[in-house]
Every structure is written in structure tokens, then in C-alpha cells.
Tab-separated table of N, CA and C in Angstrom:
chain	number	residue	atom	x	y	z
A	14	MET	N	6.013	-59.893	9.338
A	14	MET	CA	6.652	-59.279	10.471
A	14	MET	C	7.503	-58.081	10.052
A	15	GLY	N	8.244	-58.273	8.886
A	15	GLY	CA	9.088	-57.147	8.424
A	15	GLY	C	8.219	-55.956	8.031
A	16	LYS	N	7.040	-56.225	7.478
A	16	LYS	CA	6.181	-55.142	7.061
A	16	LYS	C	5.652	-54.390	8.288
A	17	LEU	N	5.305	-55.157	9.340
A	17	LEU	CA	4.800	-54.528	10.520
A	17	LEU	C	5.863	-53.661	11.205
A	18	ARG	N	7.102	-54.079	11.190
A	18	ARG	CA	8.236	-53.358	11.770
A	18	ARG	C	8.444	-52.065	11.007
A	19	ASN	N	8.392	-52.149	9.655
A	19	ASN	CA	8.579	-50.981	8.801
A	19	ASN	C	7.451	-49.963	9.077
A	20	THR	N	6.246	-50.472	9.262
A	20	THR	CA	5.082	-49.574	9.513
A	20	THR	C	5.301	-48.902	10.850
A	21	GLY	N	5.710	-49.651	11.891
A	21	GLY	CA	5.969	-49.056	13.184
A	21	GLY	C	7.093	-48.063	13.148
A	22	LEU	N	8.140	-48.329	12.423
A	22	LEU	CA	9.241	-47.414	12.289
A	22	LEU	C	8.774	-46.124	11.607
A	23	PHE	N	7.908	-46.290	10.555
A	23	PHE	CA	7.364	-45.166	9.795
A	23	PHE	C	6.520	-44.281	10.752
A	24	VAL	N	5.702	-44.892	11.606
A	24	VAL	CA	4.889	-44.132	12.518
A	24	VAL	C	5.723	-43.410	13.480
A	25	ILE	N	6.822	-43.976	13.975
A	25	ILE	CA	7.719	-43.307	14.931
A	25	ILE	C	8.431	-42.117	14.238
A	26	VAL	N	8.869	-42.338	13.027
A	26	VAL	CA	9.601	-41.260	12.319
A	26	VAL	C	8.596	-40.090	12.061
A	27	ILE	N	7.386	-40.392	11.616
A	27	ILE	CA	6.381	-39.331	11.355
A	27	ILE	C	6.010	-38.650	12.666
A	28	GLY	N	5.915	-39.400	13.796
A	28	GLY	CA	5.580	-38.793	15.041
A	28	GLY	C	6.717	-37.832	15.475
A	29	MET	N	7.959	-38.236	15.285
A	29	MET	CA	9.066	-37.352	15.667
A	29	MET	C	9.066	-36.118	14.767
A	30	ALA	N	8.781	-36.261	13.497
A	30	ALA	CA	8.819	-35.160	12.581
A	30	ALA	C	7.702	-34.194	12.896
A	31	MET	N	6.552	-34.687	13.345
A	31	MET	CA	5.447	-33.782	13.689
A	31	MET	C	5.575	-33.127	15.032
A	32	SER	N	6.395	-33.718	15.912
A	32	SER	CA	6.585	-33.002	17.178
A	32	SER	C	7.613	-31.941	16.973
A	33	GLY	N	7.292	-30.716	17.323
A	33	GLY	CA	8.173	-29.620	17.035
A	33	GLY	C	8.826	-29.081	18.261
A	34	CYS	N	9.881	-28.318	18.031
A	34	CYS	CA	10.496	-27.576	19.118
A	34	CYS	C	9.894	-26.224	19.120
A	35	LYS	N	9.837	-25.640	20.287
A	35	LYS	CA	9.277	-24.340	20.441
A	35	LYS	C	10.377	-23.443	21.076
A	36	LYS	N	10.598	-22.296	20.404
A	36	LYS	CA	11.592	-21.350	20.898
A	36	LYS	C	10.990	-19.967	20.851
A	37	GLU	N	11.081	-19.277	21.943
A	37	GLU	CA	10.581	-17.903	21.970
A	37	GLU	C	11.619	-16.990	21.402
A	38	LEU	N	11.179	-16.099	20.521
A	38	LEU	CA	12.094	-15.133	19.961
A	38	LEU	C	11.849	-13.779	20.653
A	39	ASP	N	12.860	-13.165	21.177
A	39	ASP	CA	12.717	-11.888	21.763
A	39	ASP	C	13.383	-10.917	20.842
A	40	ILE	N	12.572	-10.149	20.059
A	40	ILE	CA	13.063	-9.241	19.073
A	40	ILE	C	13.178	-7.877	19.702
A	41	GLU	N	14.358	-7.336	19.633
A	41	GLU	CA	14.587	-6.024	20.200
A	41	GLU	C	14.572	-4.997	19.057
A	42	TYR	N	13.614	-4.085	19.127
A	42	TYR	CA	13.495	-3.036	18.118
A	42	TYR	C	14.347	-1.852	18.557
A	43	LYS	N	14.981	-1.258	17.608
A	43	LYS	CA	15.803	-0.092	17.900
A	43	LYS	C	14.907	1.112	17.970
A	44	ASP	N	15.114	1.842	19.032
A	44	ASP	CA	14.397	3.108	19.223
A	44	ASP	C	14.992	4.208	18.316
A	45	ILE	N	14.225	4.736	17.462
A	45	ILE	CA	14.692	5.867	16.598
A	45	ILE	C	13.670	6.970	16.701
A	46	ALA	N	14.111	8.125	16.430
A	46	ALA	CA	13.243	9.293	16.450
A	46	ALA	C	12.173	9.135	15.363
A	47	PRO	N	10.969	9.594	15.638
A	47	PRO	CA	9.912	9.527	14.600
A	47	PRO	C	10.379	10.192	13.328
A	48	ILE	N	9.899	9.623	12.202
A	48	ILE	CA	10.227	10.124	10.866
A	48	ILE	C	8.936	10.627	10.174
A	49	THR	N	9.041	11.727	9.525
A	49	THR	CA	7.911	12.284	8.785
A	49	THR	C	7.552	11.412	7.634
A	50	VAL	N	6.252	11.112	7.485
A	50	VAL	CA	5.733	10.260	6.405
A	50	VAL	C	4.776	11.135	5.550
A	51	ILE	N	5.078	11.263	4.275
A	51	ILE	CA	4.259	12.090	3.365
A	51	ILE	C	3.697	11.186	2.295
A	52	GLU	N	2.373	11.080	2.229
A	52	GLU	CA	1.680	10.292	1.211
A	52	GLU	C	0.896	11.226	0.333
A	53	GLY	N	1.091	11.199	-0.953
A	53	GLY	CA	0.406	12.156	-1.804
A	53	GLY	C	-0.038	11.552	-3.084
A	54	GLU	N	-1.041	12.098	-3.692
A	54	GLU	CA	-1.500	11.588	-4.996
A	54	GLU	C	-2.105	12.792	-5.790
A	55	VAL	N	-1.951	12.673	-7.066
A	55	VAL	CA	-2.588	13.604	-8.021
A	55	VAL	C	-3.378	12.747	-8.972
A	56	ASN	N	-4.691	13.033	-9.076
A	56	ASN	CA	-5.525	12.253	-9.964
A	56	ASN	C	-6.559	13.143	-10.644
A	57	GLN	N	-7.527	12.569	-11.298
A	57	GLN	CA	-8.486	13.345	-12.030
A	57	GLN	C	-9.423	14.146	-11.150
A	58	ASN	N	-9.449	13.885	-9.808
A	58	ASN	CA	-10.249	14.636	-8.911
A	58	ASN	C	-9.466	15.727	-8.151
A	59	GLY	N	-8.189	15.786	-8.371
A	59	GLY	CA	-7.335	16.790	-7.694
A	59	GLY	C	-6.181	16.192	-6.986
A	60	ALA	N	-5.690	16.844	-5.976
A	60	ALA	CA	-4.534	16.326	-5.231
A	60	ALA	C	-4.899	16.140	-3.770
A	61	ARG	N	-4.259	15.146	-3.146
A	61	ARG	CA	-4.461	14.859	-1.742
A	61	ARG	C	-3.104	14.490	-1.165
A	62	VAL	N	-2.727	15.142	-0.034
A	62	VAL	CA	-1.458	14.852	0.657
A	62	VAL	C	-1.796	14.669	2.132
A	63	ARG	N	-1.223	13.647	2.693
A	63	ARG	CA	-1.430	13.356	4.156
A	63	ARG	C	-0.010	13.269	4.750
A	64	ILE	N	0.125	13.941	5.891
A	64	ILE	CA	1.431	13.947	6.587
A	64	ILE	C	1.234	13.365	7.985
A	65	THR	N	1.991	12.347	8.317
A	65	THR	CA	1.986	11.715	9.633
A	65	THR	C	3.397	11.463	10.120
A	66	MET	N	3.547	10.836	11.254
A	66	MET	CA	4.837	10.459	11.749
A	66	MET	C	4.839	8.979	11.965
A	67	THR	N	6.036	8.343	11.881
A	67	THR	CA	6.159	6.943	12.137
A	67	THR	C	5.854	6.702	13.642
A	68	THR	N	5.465	5.469	13.970
A	68	THR	CA	5.184	5.131	15.367
A	68	THR	C	6.122	4.021	15.814
A	69	PRO	N	6.722	4.085	16.991
A	69	PRO	CA	7.545	2.934	17.465
A	69	PRO	C	6.767	1.627	17.423
A	70	MET	N	7.531	0.558	17.167
A	70	MET	CA	6.899	-0.773	16.984
A	70	MET	C	6.169	-1.228	18.225
A	71	ASP	N	6.560	-0.825	19.418
A	71	ASP	CA	5.916	-1.294	20.656
A	71	ASP	C	4.791	-0.374	21.137
A	72	GLU	N	4.381	0.542	20.305
A	72	GLU	CA	3.267	1.422	20.671
A	72	GLU	C	2.122	1.277	19.651
A	73	PRO	N	0.919	1.615	20.058
A	73	PRO	CA	-0.226	1.540	19.156
A	73	PRO	C	-0.013	2.546	17.982
A	74	MET	N	-0.500	2.166	16.806
A	74	MET	CA	-0.344	3.004	15.623
A	74	MET	C	-1.027	4.306	15.859
A	75	ASP	N	-0.294	5.403	15.572
A	75	ASP	CA	-0.851	6.768	15.668
A	75	ASP	C	-0.994	7.312	14.266
A	76	THR	N	-2.186	7.509	13.777
A	76	THR	CA	-2.423	7.993	12.416
A	76	THR	C	-2.866	9.454	12.407
A	77	THR	N	-2.561	10.142	13.506
A	77	THR	CA	-2.934	11.583	13.546
A	77	THR	C	-2.213	12.359	12.461
A	78	ALA	N	-2.984	13.091	11.695
A	78	ALA	CA	-2.416	13.933	10.597
A	78	ALA	C	-1.772	15.153	11.134
A	79	LEU	N	-0.655	15.540	10.586
A	79	LEU	CA	0.032	16.773	10.934
A	79	LEU	C	-0.502	17.868	10.048
A	80	THR	N	-0.799	18.999	10.616
A	80	THR	CA	-1.338	20.100	9.837
A	80	THR	C	-0.483	21.366	10.008
A	81	ASP	N	0.790	21.194	10.358
A	81	ASP	CA	1.663	22.356	10.590
A	81	ASP	C	2.546	22.650	9.395
A	82	ALA	N	2.136	22.248	8.176
A	82	ALA	CA	2.992	22.394	7.012
A	82	ALA	C	2.358	23.345	6.001
A	83	VAL	N	3.201	23.847	5.117
A	83	VAL	CA	2.731	24.550	3.924
A	83	VAL	C	3.005	23.611	2.786
A	84	VAL	N	1.961	23.189	2.100
A	84	VAL	CA	2.064	22.212	1.031
A	84	VAL	C	1.747	22.906	-0.311
A	85	THR	N	2.719	22.842	-1.214
A	85	THR	CA	2.544	23.502	-2.498
A	85	THR	C	2.661	22.416	-3.609
A	86	LEU	N	1.749	22.463	-4.576
A	86	LEU	CA	1.773	21.571	-5.733
A	86	LEU	C	2.012	22.418	-6.989
A	87	THR	N	3.060	22.114	-7.745
A	87	THR	CA	3.371	22.857	-8.948
A	87	THR	C	3.229	21.965	-10.145
A	88	ASP	N	2.485	22.398	-11.160
A	88	ASP	CA	2.418	21.729	-12.430
A	88	ASP	C	3.570	22.239	-13.241
A	89	LEU	N	4.670	21.500	-13.345
A	89	LEU	CA	5.866	21.945	-14.004
A	89	LEU	C	5.675	22.090	-15.484
A	90	THR	N	4.750	21.336	-16.082
A	90	THR	CA	4.494	21.424	-17.496
A	90	THR	C	3.766	22.692	-17.837
A	91	ALA	N	2.696	23.031	-17.057
A	91	ALA	CA	1.935	24.231	-17.345
A	91	ALA	C	2.505	25.487	-16.669
A	92	GLY	N	3.331	25.309	-15.654
A	92	GLY	CA	3.918	26.431	-14.959
A	92	GLY	C	3.051	27.040	-13.868
A	93	SER	N	1.980	26.322	-13.488
A	93	SER	CA	1.112	26.875	-12.457
A	93	SER	C	1.380	26.221	-11.079
A	94	SER	N	1.083	26.957	-9.994
A	94	SER	CA	1.388	26.486	-8.677
A	94	SER	C	0.195	26.798	-7.771
A	95	GLU	N	-0.025	25.931	-6.789
A	95	GLU	CA	-1.149	26.131	-5.868
A	95	GLU	C	-0.802	25.603	-4.482
A	96	ILE	N	-1.177	26.394	-3.494
A	96	ILE	CA	-1.009	25.940	-2.059
A	96	ILE	C	-2.274	25.136	-1.684
A	97	LEU	N	-2.057	23.932	-1.129
A	97	LEU	CA	-3.129	23.059	-0.755
A	97	LEU	C	-3.630	23.417	0.663
A	98	ASP	N	-4.914	23.354	0.855
A	98	ASP	CA	-5.577	23.646	2.162
A	98	ASP	C	-5.909	22.314	2.817
A	99	THR	N	-6.029	22.365	4.164
A	99	THR	CA	-6.405	21.137	4.891
A	99	THR	C	-7.894	20.969	4.957
A	100	ASP	N	-8.326	19.732	4.930
A	100	ASP	CA	-9.748	19.407	5.074
A	100	ASP	C	-10.018	19.017	6.532
A	101	GLU	N	-11.229	18.571	6.804
A	101	GLU	CA	-11.623	18.232	8.193
A	101	GLU	C	-10.889	17.015	8.725
A	102	TYR	N	-10.250	16.245	7.911
A	102	TYR	CA	-9.520	15.054	8.319
A	102	TYR	C	-7.970	15.302	8.450
A	103	GLY	N	-7.524	16.508	8.100
A	103	GLY	CA	-6.144	16.830	8.178
A	103	GLY	C	-5.398	16.565	6.916
A	104	ASN	N	-6.110	16.222	5.830
A	104	ASN	CA	-5.488	16.032	4.547
A	104	ASN	C	-5.347	17.384	3.845
A	105	TYR	N	-4.257	17.560	3.146
A	105	TYR	CA	-4.092	18.761	2.336
A	105	TYR	C	-4.677	18.413	0.958
A	106	ARG	N	-5.543	19.319	0.435
A	106	ARG	CA	-6.242	18.986	-0.805
A	106	ARG	C	-6.398	20.193	-1.719
A	107	ASN	N	-6.613	19.887	-2.993
A	107	ASN	CA	-7.127	20.818	-3.962
A	107	ASN	C	-8.034	20.063	-4.919
A	108	SER	N	-8.811	20.773	-5.705
A	108	SER	CA	-9.730	20.096	-6.588
A	108	SER	C	-9.349	20.323	-8.066
A	109	VAL	N	-8.105	20.771	-8.323
A	109	VAL	CA	-7.670	20.906	-9.696
A	109	VAL	C	-7.270	19.576	-10.261
A	110	ALA	N	-7.945	19.157	-11.272
A	110	ALA	CA	-7.715	17.817	-11.893
A	110	ALA	C	-6.262	17.705	-12.397
A	111	GLY	N	-5.627	16.607	-12.121
A	111	GLY	CA	-4.313	16.320	-12.711
A	111	GLY	C	-4.427	16.018	-14.222
A	112	ILE	N	-3.393	16.322	-14.947
A	112	ILE	CA	-3.434	16.128	-16.398
A	112	ILE	C	-2.427	15.059	-16.798
A	113	PRO	N	-2.864	13.978	-17.412
A	113	PRO	CA	-1.914	12.920	-17.846
A	113	PRO	C	-0.847	13.548	-18.737
A	114	GLY	N	0.419	13.093	-18.517
A	114	GLY	CA	1.548	13.570	-19.307
A	114	GLY	C	2.235	14.778	-18.667
A	115	HIS	N	1.630	15.429	-17.676
A	115	HIS	CA	2.244	16.557	-16.991
A	115	HIS	C	3.145	16.095	-15.844
A	116	ARG	N	4.186	16.886	-15.579
A	116	ARG	CA	5.081	16.626	-14.457
A	116	ARG	C	4.679	17.586	-13.301
A	117	TYR	N	4.670	17.021	-12.123
A	117	TYR	CA	4.277	17.726	-10.923
A	117	TYR	C	5.382	17.714	-9.848
A	118	GLN	N	5.467	18.830	-9.133
A	118	GLN	CA	6.412	18.926	-8.008
A	118	GLN	C	5.655	19.201	-6.751
A	119	LEU	N	5.919	18.467	-5.715
A	119	LEU	CA	5.288	18.619	-4.400
A	119	LEU	C	6.312	19.168	-3.468
A	120	ASN	N	6.004	20.295	-2.814
A	120	ASN	CA	6.887	20.861	-1.808
A	120	ASN	C	6.133	20.882	-0.454
A	121	VAL	N	6.788	20.352	0.577
A	121	VAL	CA	6.248	20.373	1.965
A	121	VAL	C	7.240	21.019	2.812
A	122	GLU	N	6.801	22.118	3.432
A	122	GLU	CA	7.570	22.872	4.359
A	122	GLU	C	7.018	22.784	5.761
A	123	ARG	N	7.746	22.151	6.692
A	123	ARG	CA	7.369	22.084	8.065
A	123	ARG	C	8.438	22.824	8.898
A	124	PRO	N	8.117	23.170	10.129
A	124	PRO	CA	9.174	23.863	10.907
A	124	PRO	C	10.471	23.044	10.921
A	125	ALA	N	11.543	23.692	10.434
A	125	ALA	CA	12.893	23.106	10.396
A	125	ALA	C	13.044	21.920	9.428
A	126	GLU	N	12.028	21.659	8.562
A	126	GLU	CA	12.081	20.534	7.639
A	126	GLU	C	11.562	21.012	6.257
A	127	SER	N	12.131	20.424	5.194
A	127	SER	CA	11.664	20.761	3.876
A	127	SER	C	11.787	19.508	3.016
A	128	TYR	N	10.731	19.211	2.246
A	128	TYR	CA	10.702	18.015	1.423
A	128	TYR	C	10.221	18.406	0.033
A	129	THR	N	10.828	17.758	-1.008
A	129	THR	CA	10.412	17.999	-2.380
A	129	THR	C	10.392	16.671	-3.093
A	130	SER	N	9.377	16.529	-3.943
A	130	SER	CA	9.263	15.305	-4.827
A	130	SER	C	8.713	15.739	-6.160
A	131	VAL	N	9.251	15.072	-7.242
A	131	VAL	CA	8.790	15.369	-8.582
A	131	VAL	C	8.328	14.025	-9.222
A	132	CYS	N	7.171	14.091	-9.894
A	132	CYS	CA	6.679	12.853	-10.549
A	132	CYS	C	5.917	13.274	-11.761
A	133	GLU	N	5.645	12.281	-12.617
A	133	GLU	CA	4.852	12.498	-13.831
A	133	GLU	C	3.514	11.777	-13.657
A	134	TYR	N	2.461	12.443	-14.031
A	134	TYR	CA	1.137	11.841	-14.068
A	134	TYR	C	1.036	11.073	-15.384
A	135	LEU	N	1.149	9.752	-15.284
A	135	LEU	CA	1.185	8.905	-16.461
A	135	LEU	C	-0.214	8.726	-17.063
A	136	ASN	N	-0.274	8.410	-18.333
A	136	ASN	CA	-1.548	8.141	-18.919
A	136	ASN	C	-2.190	6.977	-18.269
A	137	PRO	N	-3.522	6.979	-18.156
A	137	PRO	CA	-4.207	5.894	-17.463
A	137	PRO	C	-4.021	4.557	-18.192
A	138	THR	N	-4.091	3.480	-17.418
A	138	THR	CA	-4.047	2.143	-17.950
A	138	THR	C	-5.495	1.724	-18.334
A	139	ASP	N	-5.683	1.158	-19.461
A	139	ASP	CA	-7.016	0.720	-19.899
A	139	ASP	C	-7.318	-0.664	-19.279
A	140	MET	N	-8.437	-0.706	-18.502
A	140	MET	CA	-8.939	-1.949	-17.953
A	140	MET	C	-9.821	-2.624	-19.015
A	141	LEU	N	-9.536	-3.820	-19.324
A	141	LEU	CA	-10.287	-4.546	-20.312
A	141	LEU	C	-11.384	-5.449	-19.708
A	142	GLY	N	-11.151	-5.859	-18.474
A	142	GLY	CA	-12.134	-6.737	-17.885
A	142	GLY	C	-11.939	-6.868	-16.385
A	143	LEU	N	-13.008	-7.196	-15.704
A	143	LEU	CA	-13.030	-7.359	-14.279
A	143	LEU	C	-13.985	-8.481	-13.978
A	144	GLU	N	-13.489	-9.579	-13.338
A	144	GLU	CA	-14.372	-10.743	-13.105
A	144	GLU	C	-14.127	-11.246	-11.718
A	145	PHE	N	-15.212	-11.521	-10.992
A	145	PHE	CA	-15.128	-12.036	-9.632
A	145	PHE	C	-15.833	-13.427	-9.564
A	146	ASN	N	-15.151	-14.370	-8.967
A	146	ASN	CA	-15.645	-15.766	-8.854
A	146	ASN	C	-15.277	-16.334	-7.488
A	147	TRP	N	-16.091	-17.328	-7.032
A	147	TRP	CA	-15.727	-18.136	-5.953
A	147	TRP	C	-15.263	-19.471	-6.486
A	148	ILE	N	-14.139	-19.967	-6.055
A	148	ILE	CA	-13.678	-21.267	-6.476
A	148	ILE	C	-13.561	-22.201	-5.270
A	149	LYS	N	-13.857	-23.458	-5.505
A	149	LYS	CA	-13.821	-24.454	-4.430
A	149	LYS	C	-12.413	-24.954	-4.240
A	150	MET	N	-11.895	-24.838	-3.059
A	150	MET	CA	-10.629	-25.405	-2.698
A	150	MET	C	-10.857	-26.552	-1.749
A	151	PRO	N	-9.846	-27.406	-1.483
A	151	PRO	CA	-10.123	-28.579	-0.580
A	151	PRO	C	-10.700	-28.160	0.768
A	152	TYR	N	-10.361	-27.012	1.288
A	152	TYR	CA	-10.687	-26.656	2.652
A	152	TYR	C	-11.829	-25.655	2.732
A	153	ASP	N	-12.129	-24.955	1.614
A	153	ASP	CA	-13.181	-23.927	1.684
A	153	ASP	C	-13.330	-23.267	0.287
A	154	TYR	N	-14.222	-22.320	0.178
A	154	TYR	CA	-14.338	-21.517	-1.068
A	154	TYR	C	-13.454	-20.341	-0.923
A	155	VAL	N	-12.826	-19.897	-2.030
A	155	VAL	CA	-11.932	-18.773	-2.039
A	155	VAL	C	-12.428	-17.772	-3.061
A	156	ALA	N	-12.364	-16.495	-2.719
A	156	ALA	CA	-12.786	-15.453	-3.648
A	156	ALA	C	-11.604	-15.139	-4.590
A	157	VAL	N	-11.907	-15.055	-5.888
A	157	VAL	CA	-10.864	-14.801	-6.903
A	157	VAL	C	-11.318	-13.564	-7.679
A	158	LEU	N	-10.515	-12.562	-7.755
A	158	LEU	CA	-10.775	-11.353	-8.555
A	158	LEU	C	-9.761	-11.360	-9.674
A	159	GLN	N	-10.234	-11.364	-10.886
A	159	GLN	CA	-9.370	-11.342	-12.066
A	159	GLN	C	-9.537	-10.040	-12.798
A	160	VAL	N	-8.463	-9.299	-12.943
A	160	VAL	CA	-8.463	-7.979	-13.632
A	160	VAL	C	-7.602	-8.128	-14.864
A	161	THR	N	-8.116	-7.635	-15.981
A	161	THR	CA	-7.356	-7.658	-17.257
A	161	THR	C	-7.138	-6.211	-17.674
A	162	PHE	N	-5.884	-5.859	-17.998
A	162	PHE	CA	-5.634	-4.453	-18.442
A	162	PHE	C	-4.476	-4.451	-19.440
A	163	THR	N	-4.379	-3.373	-20.160
A	163	THR	CA	-3.214	-3.248	-21.088
A	163	THR	C	-2.155	-2.361	-20.424
A	164	ASP	N	-0.978	-2.693	-20.624
A	164	ASP	CA	0.180	-1.959	-20.071
A	164	ASP	C	0.633	-0.949	-21.099
A	165	ASN	N	0.957	0.242	-20.641
A	165	ASN	CA	1.403	1.294	-21.556
A	165	ASN	C	2.903	1.025	-21.806
A	166	SER	N	3.212	0.680	-23.087
A	166	SER	CA	4.583	0.311	-23.435
A	166	SER	C	5.543	1.484	-23.352
A	167	GLU	N	5.041	2.754	-23.326
A	167	GLU	CA	5.938	3.912	-23.180
A	167	GLU	C	6.513	3.984	-21.748
A	168	ASN	N	5.824	3.389	-20.808
A	168	ASN	CA	6.250	3.509	-19.401
A	168	ASN	C	6.760	2.157	-18.894
A	169	ASP	N	7.864	1.703	-19.458
A	169	ASP	CA	8.465	0.405	-19.090
A	169	ASP	C	8.781	0.372	-17.621
A	170	GLY	N	8.432	-0.678	-16.952
A	170	GLY	CA	8.745	-0.831	-15.546
A	170	GLY	C	7.702	-0.284	-14.622
A	171	GLU	N	6.480	-0.063	-15.123
A	171	GLU	CA	5.439	0.460	-14.250
A	171	GLU	C	5.030	-0.574	-13.194
A	172	CYS	N	4.582	-0.056	-12.082
A	172	CYS	CA	4.090	-0.869	-10.987
A	172	CYS	C	2.670	-0.378	-10.712
A	173	TYR	N	1.796	-1.204	-10.202
A	173	TYR	CA	0.432	-0.833	-9.883
A	173	TYR	C	0.165	-1.221	-8.392
A	174	TRP	N	-0.487	-0.319	-7.686
A	174	TRP	CA	-0.957	-0.660	-6.358
A	174	TRP	C	-2.451	-1.065	-6.519
A	175	VAL	N	-2.732	-2.226	-5.936
A	175	VAL	CA	-4.114	-2.674	-5.933
A	175	VAL	C	-4.683	-2.492	-4.525
A	176	ARG	N	-5.784	-1.791	-4.414
A	176	ARG	CA	-6.368	-1.501	-3.146
A	176	ARG	C	-7.723	-2.169	-3.115
A	177	LEU	N	-7.918	-3.051	-2.136
A	177	LEU	CA	-9.196	-3.754	-1.956
A	177	LEU	C	-9.978	-3.179	-0.786
A	178	TYR	N	-11.279	-3.073	-0.967
A	178	TYR	CA	-12.146	-2.601	0.082
A	178	TYR	C	-13.096	-3.702	0.439
A	179	ARG	N	-13.395	-3.838	1.730
A	179	ARG	CA	-14.329	-4.878	2.218
A	179	ARG	C	-15.349	-4.158	3.042
A	180	ASN	N	-16.587	-4.244	2.655
A	180	ASN	CA	-17.700	-3.550	3.331
A	180	ASN	C	-17.421	-2.054	3.451
A	181	GLY	N	-16.888	-1.475	2.370
A	181	GLY	CA	-16.627	-0.044	2.378
A	181	GLY	C	-15.383	0.458	3.090
A	182	LYS	N	-14.620	-0.455	3.681
A	182	LYS	CA	-13.408	-0.081	4.451
A	182	LYS	C	-12.171	-0.719	3.772
A	183	ALA	N	-11.068	0.008	3.791
A	183	ALA	CA	-9.824	-0.504	3.234
A	183	ALA	C	-9.511	-1.824	3.841
A	184	TYR	N	-9.239	-2.818	3.025
A	184	TYR	CA	-9.004	-4.165	3.472
A	184	TYR	C	-7.566	-4.602	3.265
A	185	MET	N	-7.037	-4.406	2.032
A	185	MET	CA	-5.708	-4.877	1.724
A	185	MET	C	-5.112	-4.093	0.557
A	186	TRP	N	-3.828	-3.955	0.605
A	186	TRP	CA	-3.007	-3.321	-0.493
A	186	TRP	C	-2.064	-4.389	-1.049
A	187	ASN	N	-1.775	-4.259	-2.304
A	187	ASN	CA	-0.809	-5.152	-2.922
A	187	ASN	C	-0.105	-4.423	-4.063
A	188	LEU	N	1.160	-4.702	-4.243
A	188	LEU	CA	1.924	-4.124	-5.345
A	188	LEU	C	2.030	-5.144	-6.435
A	189	VAL	N	1.674	-4.694	-7.661
A	189	VAL	CA	1.742	-5.585	-8.866
A	189	VAL	C	2.733	-4.953	-9.820
A	190	THR	N	3.706	-5.782	-10.252
A	190	THR	CA	4.662	-5.220	-11.186
A	190	THR	C	4.530	-5.932	-12.543
């Protein structure tokens, strides 16, 4: 009888634990003026810069590129400078390959706004291996991608962005430190 009472009490406690409370959260987003977003890269194929504006949280994402800027890329190490032209997608581009070890300065001039950024094109990281497997989990199979690379000890504190594509379209980004 004592065992049956304990089992009944256990079922009641588990039942209470599994029944949850539900509370609606009404999150109020602060309205702020749109902010200019500048995304740029220099790599072995040249430079690409995209300029957009932030979108309020309660509106659909607007990824329209802004093309009202003068974008200049300067190789501070070599002393050369080039104005980037827009392509058919609104990206500012050039085809001058970046050089590892060189420092670059990006200048973006928009009406009543000016932005400058300086960075160094670091030496590439050596990838030693890339392996893809499906592993069985209790609920399903999971795709596992294992990448092995060497870290450049000269650049302590490096971070890596991992960009995954699914069926040719951007799927996920992740920061690896």
C-alpha cells in the first residue's frame, strides 16, 4: 500500500511539473532612426562592399543596397588607392586582389555622412582536413561537418566566420573563436 501511495504521489508531482504556465510577453521595441550598415571584404578576388540601412523590428527586412556613396579602398602598405564601382546588385566592387600582410583603409562618403575603417589582410589559415558525416542520434540522423585547420600564432585572438550554404543558398553563419 505504501508503494502504491508513493507511486500515486510521484505521478501527481510529475503531472504538476509537466503542466506549465503560459504568459504572453509583449516586447516593446524602441523606434530609432535607421542606421547605415557597411559590410566589406578584401580577398584574393578583389574587394566587395555592400551598404544598406537597418530595418525596424516590426517591419519586413529591407535589403535594398544603397548606391549613393563614393567608396574608396586604399592599400596603405603599397600606397595605392582605387574608387570602387557598383555592380548590377548594388555592391561596390573592384577586381584588384588583396595581398596578405597589407593594411587597407575603406572610406565611404554618403551625403552628410562619412565612414572610415582600417584593417589588415591576414595570411590565410591552412585547412588540413574537411570531413562530412551523418551520425545517428536517438531522434534522427544529424549532419556533422568537421574542419581541421592550423591557427596562425602571429595573429593571437583570431576569429573565423563559418558560412554554410544549402542547395546553393546561404543557410547559416557562425562565429568561431
